[in-house]
Coordinates of C-alpha atoms and ligand atoms in Angstrom, one line a residue:
M216 CA 7.5 125.2 -98.7
S217 CA 7.9 128.9 -98.9
L218 CA 5.4 131.6 -98.4
Q219 CA 6.6 133.9 -101.1
D220 CA 8.6 136.9 -99.8
N221 CA 8.6 140.2 -101.7
G222 CA 11.6 141.4 -99.8
S223 CA 9.8 144.2 -97.9
E224 CA 9.8 144.4 -94.1
E225 CA 6.0 144.3 -93.8
R226 CA 4.5 141.2 -95.3
S227 CA 1.8 142.3 -97.8
Q228 CA -1.5 140.5 -97.9
D229 CA -0.2 138.6 -100.9
D230 CA 2.6 136.8 -99.1
D231 CA 0.3 134.6 -97.1
D232 CA -1.8 133.9 -100.2
I233 CA 0.6 132.0 -102.2
L234 CA 1.9 128.6 -101.3
V235 CA 4.9 127.3 -103.3
L236 CA 5.6 123.6 -102.8
R237 CA 8.1 121.2 -104.1
E238 CA 6.3 119.2 -106.8
P239 CA 4.2 116.5 -105.0
D240 CA 3.4 112.9 -105.9
D241 CA 0.3 110.9 -105.4
W242 CA 1.2 107.5 -103.9
H243 CA -2.2 105.9 -104.7
V244 CA -4.5 106.6 -107.6
H245 CA -7.0 104.8 -109.9
F246 CA -6.8 105.9 -113.5
R247 CA -9.1 103.2 -115.0
D248 CA -9.0 102.7 -118.8
G249 CA -10.6 103.8 -122.0
D250 CA -12.9 106.9 -121.9
M251 CA -12.6 107.2 -118.1
L252 CA -8.8 107.1 -118.3
S253 CA -8.8 109.8 -121.0
F254 CA -10.9 112.0 -118.8
V255 CA -9.2 111.5 -115.4
A256 CA -5.5 111.1 -116.1
D257 CA -4.6 114.8 -116.6
H258 CA -6.5 115.8 -113.4
T259 CA -3.8 114.0 -111.5
A260 CA -0.9 114.7 -113.9
R261 CA -1.4 118.4 -113.8
Q262 CA -0.9 118.4 -110.0
F263 CA 1.5 115.6 -109.4
A264 CA 4.9 114.7 -110.9
R265 CA 4.4 111.0 -110.3
A266 CA 1.7 108.7 -109.2
I267 CA 1.4 105.1 -108.1
I268 CA -1.2 103.7 -110.6
M269 CA -3.4 101.0 -109.1
P270 CA -3.7 97.8 -111.1
N271 CA -7.4 96.8 -110.4
L272 CA -8.5 96.9 -114.0
V273 CA -10.6 94.2 -115.6
P274 CA -8.7 92.0 -116.2
P275 CA -6.1 93.1 -113.6
V276 CA -2.6 94.1 -114.4
T277 CA -0.6 90.9 -113.5
T278 CA 2.1 90.8 -116.1
V279 CA 5.0 93.0 -117.2
A280 CA 3.5 93.2 -120.7
A281 CA 0.1 94.3 -119.3
A282 CA 1.8 97.0 -117.2
E283 CA 3.9 98.3 -120.1
A284 CA 0.8 98.5 -122.3
Y285 CA -1.2 100.3 -119.6
R286 CA 1.6 102.8 -119.0
T287 CA 1.6 103.5 -122.7
R288 CA -2.1 104.1 -122.7
I289 CA -1.8 106.4 -119.7
L290 CA 0.9 108.5 -121.4
S291 CA -1.0 108.8 -124.6
A292 CA -4.1 110.0 -122.6
L293 CA -2.1 113.1 -121.4
P294 CA -1.9 116.4 -123.3
E295 CA 1.2 117.0 -125.4
G296 CA 4.1 118.2 -123.3
R297 CA 2.8 117.1 -119.9
R298 CA 5.6 115.8 -117.8
F299 CA 4.3 113.0 -115.6
M300 CA 5.6 109.6 -114.6
P301 CA 3.1 106.8 -113.9
L302 CA 4.6 104.3 -111.5
M303 CA 3.1 100.9 -112.3
T304 CA 2.0 98.2 -109.8
A305 CA 1.4 94.5 -110.1
Y306 CA -1.9 93.0 -108.9
L307 CA -1.2 90.0 -106.7
T308 CA -3.3 86.9 -107.2
D309 CA -3.1 83.4 -105.6
E310 CA -1.2 82.2 -108.7
I311 CA 1.0 85.2 -109.3
D312 CA 4.5 84.3 -110.6
A313 CA 7.3 85.6 -108.4
E314 CA 9.7 85.5 -111.3
E315 CA 7.4 87.8 -113.4
I316 CA 7.2 90.3 -110.5
A317 CA 10.9 90.3 -109.9
T318 CA 11.7 90.8 -113.6
G319 CA 9.3 93.7 -113.8
F320 CA 10.8 95.3 -110.8
K321 CA 14.4 94.8 -112.0
D322 CA 13.5 96.3 -115.4
G323 CA 11.9 99.3 -113.8
V324 CA 8.3 98.5 -115.1
F325 CA 6.8 97.6 -111.7
T326 CA 7.5 100.0 -108.7
A327 CA 5.5 97.8 -106.2
C328 CA 2.9 95.0 -105.8
K329 CA -0.6 95.6 -104.6
L330 CA -2.4 93.2 -102.3
Y331 CA -6.2 93.1 -102.5
P332 CA -7.8 90.6 -100.3
A333 CA -10.2 88.8 -102.6
G334 CA -13.6 90.5 -102.5
A335 CA -12.4 93.5 -100.3
T336 CA -13.1 96.3 -102.8
T337 CA -13.7 97.3 -106.4
N338 CA -12.3 94.8 -108.9
S339 CA -10.7 92.6 -106.3
A340 CA -12.4 89.3 -107.2
A341 CA -9.1 88.0 -108.6
G342 CA -7.2 89.1 -105.4
V343 CA -5.5 87.0 -102.8
T344 CA -7.8 84.5 -101.0
D345 CA -5.3 83.8 -98.2
V346 CA -2.1 85.7 -97.7
R347 CA -0.2 82.4 -97.0
K348 CA -0.7 81.5 -100.6
I349 CA 1.7 84.3 -101.6
W350 CA 4.3 83.7 -98.9
P351 CA 7.0 82.8 -101.5
V352 CA 6.2 86.0 -103.5
L353 CA 6.5 88.2 -100.4
E354 CA 9.8 86.4 -99.6
R355 CA 11.1 87.3 -103.0
M356 CA 9.9 90.9 -102.8
Q357 CA 11.6 91.3 -99.4
S358 CA 14.9 90.1 -100.9
I359 CA 14.8 92.5 -103.9
G360 CA 13.5 95.5 -101.9
M361 CA 10.1 95.7 -103.7
P362 CA 7.4 97.4 -101.7
L363 CA 4.1 95.7 -100.9
L364 CA 1.0 98.0 -101.0
I365 CA -2.0 96.7 -99.0
H366 CA -5.7 97.3 -99.1
G367 CA -5.9 96.4 -95.4
E368 CA -9.4 95.0 -94.7
V369 CA -10.5 91.5 -93.9
T370 CA -13.4 90.2 -96.1
A371 CA -15.2 87.7 -93.8
P372 CA -18.9 88.6 -94.0
D373 CA -19.4 88.1 -90.3
I374 CA -16.9 90.9 -89.5
D375 CA -18.7 94.3 -89.2
I376 CA -17.7 96.6 -92.1
F377 CA -16.5 99.3 -89.7
D378 CA -14.1 96.8 -88.0
R379 CA -12.6 95.2 -91.1
E380 CA -9.4 97.4 -91.1
A381 CA -8.7 96.9 -87.4
V382 CA -9.2 93.2 -87.6
F383 CA -6.8 93.1 -90.6
L384 CA -4.1 94.6 -88.5
E385 CA -4.2 91.8 -86.1
T386 CA -5.0 88.8 -88.3
V387 CA -3.0 89.6 -91.5
L388 CA -0.6 92.5 -91.1
T389 CA 0.9 91.3 -87.8
P390 CA 1.9 87.9 -89.1
V391 CA 3.1 89.4 -92.4
R392 CA 5.3 91.9 -90.6
A393 CA 6.6 89.2 -88.2
A394 CA 7.6 86.9 -91.1
F395 CA 9.0 89.6 -93.4
P396 CA 10.3 92.4 -91.1
D397 CA 12.4 93.9 -93.9
L398 CA 9.7 94.0 -96.5
K399 CA 8.6 97.5 -97.2
V400 CA 4.9 97.8 -96.7
V401 CA 2.5 100.6 -97.3
L402 CA -0.8 100.3 -95.5
E403 CA -3.0 102.2 -98.0
H404 CA -5.8 104.6 -97.3
I405 CA -5.8 104.2 -93.6
T406 CA -9.1 105.1 -91.9
T407 CA -8.7 104.3 -88.2
E408 CA -7.0 105.4 -85.1
D409 CA -5.9 101.8 -84.7
S410 CA -4.0 102.0 -88.0
V411 CA -2.4 105.2 -87.0
R412 CA -1.2 103.7 -83.7
F413 CA -0.1 100.5 -85.5
V414 CA 2.0 102.4 -88.0
E415 CA 3.5 104.7 -85.4
A416 CA 4.5 101.7 -83.3
S417 CA 6.1 99.8 -86.2
G418 CA 9.6 100.0 -87.6
P419 CA 10.7 102.1 -90.5
T420 CA 9.6 99.5 -93.1
L421 CA 5.9 100.3 -92.5
G422 CA 4.3 103.4 -93.9
A423 CA 0.8 104.5 -94.7
T424 CA -1.0 106.7 -97.2
I425 CA -3.9 109.0 -96.1
T426 CA -6.5 110.2 -98.5
A427 CA -7.8 113.7 -98.8
H428 CA -11.4 112.6 -98.2
H429 CA -10.7 110.5 -95.0
L430 CA -9.3 113.7 -93.5
R431 CA -12.6 115.5 -94.1
I432 CA -15.5 113.0 -93.8
D433 CA -16.6 110.7 -91.1
R434 CA -19.4 108.1 -91.4
N435 CA -22.1 110.6 -90.8
A436 CA -21.4 112.0 -94.3
L437 CA -22.8 108.7 -95.7
F438 CA -26.2 109.4 -94.2
E439 CA -26.5 113.2 -94.2
G440 CA -30.3 113.8 -94.8
G441 CA -30.5 110.6 -96.8
I442 CA -28.1 108.0 -98.3
R443 CA -25.1 109.7 -100.0
P444 CA -23.4 107.4 -102.5
H445 CA -20.7 109.9 -103.4
A446 CA -19.3 109.7 -99.8
F447 CA -19.0 105.9 -100.1
C448 CA -15.6 104.5 -100.5
L449 CA -13.6 101.6 -99.1
P450 CA -12.4 101.4 -96.5
V451 CA -15.6 103.1 -95.5
A452 CA -15.2 106.4 -93.5
K453 CA -15.3 105.7 -89.7
R454 CA -16.4 107.6 -86.6
R455 CA -15.3 111.1 -86.1
R456 CA -12.6 110.3 -83.6
H457 CA -10.9 108.2 -86.3
K458 CA -11.0 111.1 -88.6
E459 CA -9.5 113.3 -85.9
A460 CA -6.6 110.8 -85.4
L461 CA -5.9 110.8 -89.2
R462 CA -5.8 114.6 -89.3
K463 CA -3.3 114.6 -86.4
A464 CA -1.2 111.9 -88.1
A465 CA -1.1 113.5 -91.5
T466 CA -0.2 116.9 -90.1
S467 CA 2.2 115.6 -87.4
G468 CA 5.4 115.7 -89.5
N469 CA 5.9 111.9 -89.0
P470 CA 7.5 110.7 -92.2
K471 CA 5.6 107.4 -92.1
F472 CA 2.4 109.1 -93.2
F473 CA 2.2 110.5 -96.7
L474 CA -0.1 111.6 -99.5
G475 CA -2.1 109.0 -101.5
T476 CA -5.5 110.3 -102.8
D477 CA -7.1 107.0 -103.7
S478 CA -8.9 109.1 -106.3
A479 CA -11.3 106.4 -107.6
P480 CA -13.7 107.6 -110.3
H481 CA -16.9 105.7 -111.1
P482 CA -19.5 106.9 -113.6
R483 CA -22.3 108.8 -111.9
H484 CA -24.9 106.2 -112.7
E485 CA -22.8 103.4 -111.1
K486 CA -22.5 105.4 -107.9
E487 CA -26.2 106.5 -107.8
S488 CA -27.5 102.9 -107.9
A489 CA -29.2 100.3 -105.8
C490 CA -25.7 98.8 -105.4
G491 CA -23.5 101.9 -105.7
C492 CA -19.7 101.4 -106.4
A493 CA -17.1 102.3 -103.7
G494 CA -14.8 105.1 -104.6
I495 CA -14.4 108.9 -104.4
F496 CA -13.1 111.0 -107.3
S497 CA -10.8 113.5 -105.6
A498 CA -8.2 114.2 -108.3
P499 CA -9.5 117.5 -109.7
T500 CA -8.9 119.4 -106.4
A501 CA -6.7 117.0 -104.5
L502 CA -4.0 119.4 -103.4
E503 CA -6.5 122.1 -102.6
S504 CA -8.4 119.7 -100.3
Y505 CA -5.3 118.6 -98.4
A506 CA -4.2 122.3 -98.2
Q507 CA -7.6 123.2 -96.6
T508 CA -7.2 120.4 -94.0
F509 CA -3.6 121.3 -93.2
E510 CA -4.6 125.0 -92.8
E511 CA -7.5 124.1 -90.5
E512 CA -5.0 122.1 -88.4
G513 CA -2.6 125.0 -88.3
A514 CA 0.0 122.9 -90.2
L515 CA 0.3 124.5 -93.7
D516 CA 4.1 124.5 -93.1
R517 CA 4.0 120.6 -93.0
L518 CA 2.0 120.1 -96.2
E519 CA 5.1 120.0 -98.4
A520 CA 6.8 117.2 -96.5
F521 CA 3.6 115.1 -96.4
A522 CA 2.9 115.7 -100.1
S523 CA 6.4 115.8 -101.6
E524 CA 9.1 114.4 -99.4
F525 CA 7.9 111.5 -97.1
G526 CA 6.6 109.4 -100.0
P527 CA 9.7 109.4 -102.2
R528 CA 11.9 108.9 -99.1
F529 CA 9.9 105.8 -98.1
Y530 CA 10.0 104.4 -101.7
G531 CA 13.7 105.3 -102.0
L532 CA 13.1 107.5 -105.0
P533 CA 14.5 111.0 -105.7
L534 CA 12.5 114.0 -104.6
N535 CA 11.1 116.1 -107.4
T536 CA 12.9 119.3 -108.2
G537 CA 10.2 121.5 -109.7
T538 CA 7.6 123.5 -107.8
V539 CA 3.9 124.0 -107.9
T540 CA 1.9 127.0 -106.7
L541 CA -1.4 127.2 -104.8
R542 CA -3.1 130.6 -104.4
R543 CA -5.7 131.5 -101.8
R544 CA -8.6 132.3 -104.1
P545 CA -12.1 130.8 -103.7
Q546 CA -12.8 127.9 -106.1
D547 CA -16.2 126.5 -106.8
V548 CA -16.2 122.8 -107.3
P549 CA -18.7 121.7 -110.0
D550 CA -21.6 119.4 -109.2
L551 CA -20.6 117.2 -112.1
M552 CA -17.6 116.8 -114.3
G553 CA -16.8 114.9 -117.6
N554 CA -17.5 115.1 -121.2
D555 CA -19.9 113.5 -123.8
T556 CA -19.1 110.0 -122.7
V557 CA -18.1 110.2 -119.0
H558 CA -20.0 111.8 -116.1
V559 CA -18.4 111.8 -112.7
V560 CA -19.3 113.6 -109.4
P561 CA -16.1 114.9 -107.8
F562 CA -15.3 115.1 -104.2
H563 CA -16.3 118.5 -102.8
A564 CA -19.0 118.8 -105.5
G565 CA -20.9 122.1 -105.0
E566 CA -18.5 123.3 -102.3
T567 CA -16.2 126.3 -102.4
L568 CA -12.6 125.6 -101.5
A569 CA -10.2 128.3 -100.2
W570 CA -7.2 127.4 -102.3
R571 CA -6.7 127.1 -106.0
F572 CA -4.0 125.1 -107.8
E573 CA -2.2 127.3 -110.3
G574 CA 0.4 125.0 -111.9
Ligands
NCD127 C1 -11.3 101.8 -105.2 C2 -11.7 101.6 -106.7 O1 -12.8 102.1 -107.0 O2 -11.0 101.1 -107.5 N1 -12.4 102.1 -104.4 C3 -12.4 102.7 -103.2 O3 -13.5 102.8 -102.6 N2 -11.3 103.1 -102.6 C4 -10.6 100.5 -104.8 C5 -9.8 100.7 -103.5 O4 -8.8 101.5 -103.4 O5 -10.1 100.0 -102.5
ZN128 ZN1 -8.2 99.9 -101.5
ZN129 ZN1 -7.6 102.6 -104.1

């Protein structure tokens, strides 16, 4: 990162108002399909050079052919001339074919596999019912160096929803790490101090993504003056002390923690419903939201590493070479976004953010 220098001895007001970062990547995003894909894709592509595209479509992306077709649909949803690389993932099921996964990885179609415990989150019904069922697939992934991305929550209905991530660490992640110590694992969208400590204490093959929203909301946000469906996502936001631990981890400079927005758009009417969908649409002001948090933590100088360096290093991919610019200029986030066919309430709706992405 460089705060732009105009060469004069005295820093003018402007110097501190521009943030130039190496082009960042989003290591966890939901693009959906059809009209929603057309609306959301460029919100991510304008800010990020690459993104890990989550495979939880209906039906899920389980084959090389499906991932290639989806990648083509993503690229054709972007405006002419946009440079953006979607990194595709395979959705693991009990019956997933290890050979298909390995072929897709070798051919550069799949970057990673995604493990959804069956029933844990949006479109996870086809997910894995017992991690032991995919043991041979994990073995294969470890041997070819293919990363495993995990939605880390147990699904047993008798486990309190606020404890599901912590219980997962003990009952699923610990045995997976013991059996496959060289398997690269990303614990996605961590929400607890327990996960922060677990990742810190683990070897270099375990990393974690942290969303923009889990750095800013705690579980009170779900009930502020009434029930707030737009603050609902999975894993659900936890107590304030967990949010504080996430903020410390993200801004610590520890390379095991990196940016993954988990931007997860749902149509407004499916959020504002008797059974509202889980997911927060943060893509439109993702970098601005992270910048605000890093600034509040006195760590703006660490934003670039979190957003643009630690992710590619973990995945073993090259760093981007371009830059993006944020300017300190108030930005009003709209209450509602979309077009004739799609209506989505964004994260930070109705708020004013301090920074503005300029390109
Ligand atoms: C995601 C979605 O809507 O696809 N929802 C969410 O609350 N995060 C799924 C997921 O990442 O768990
Ligand atoms: Zn998830
Ligand atoms: Zn997600």
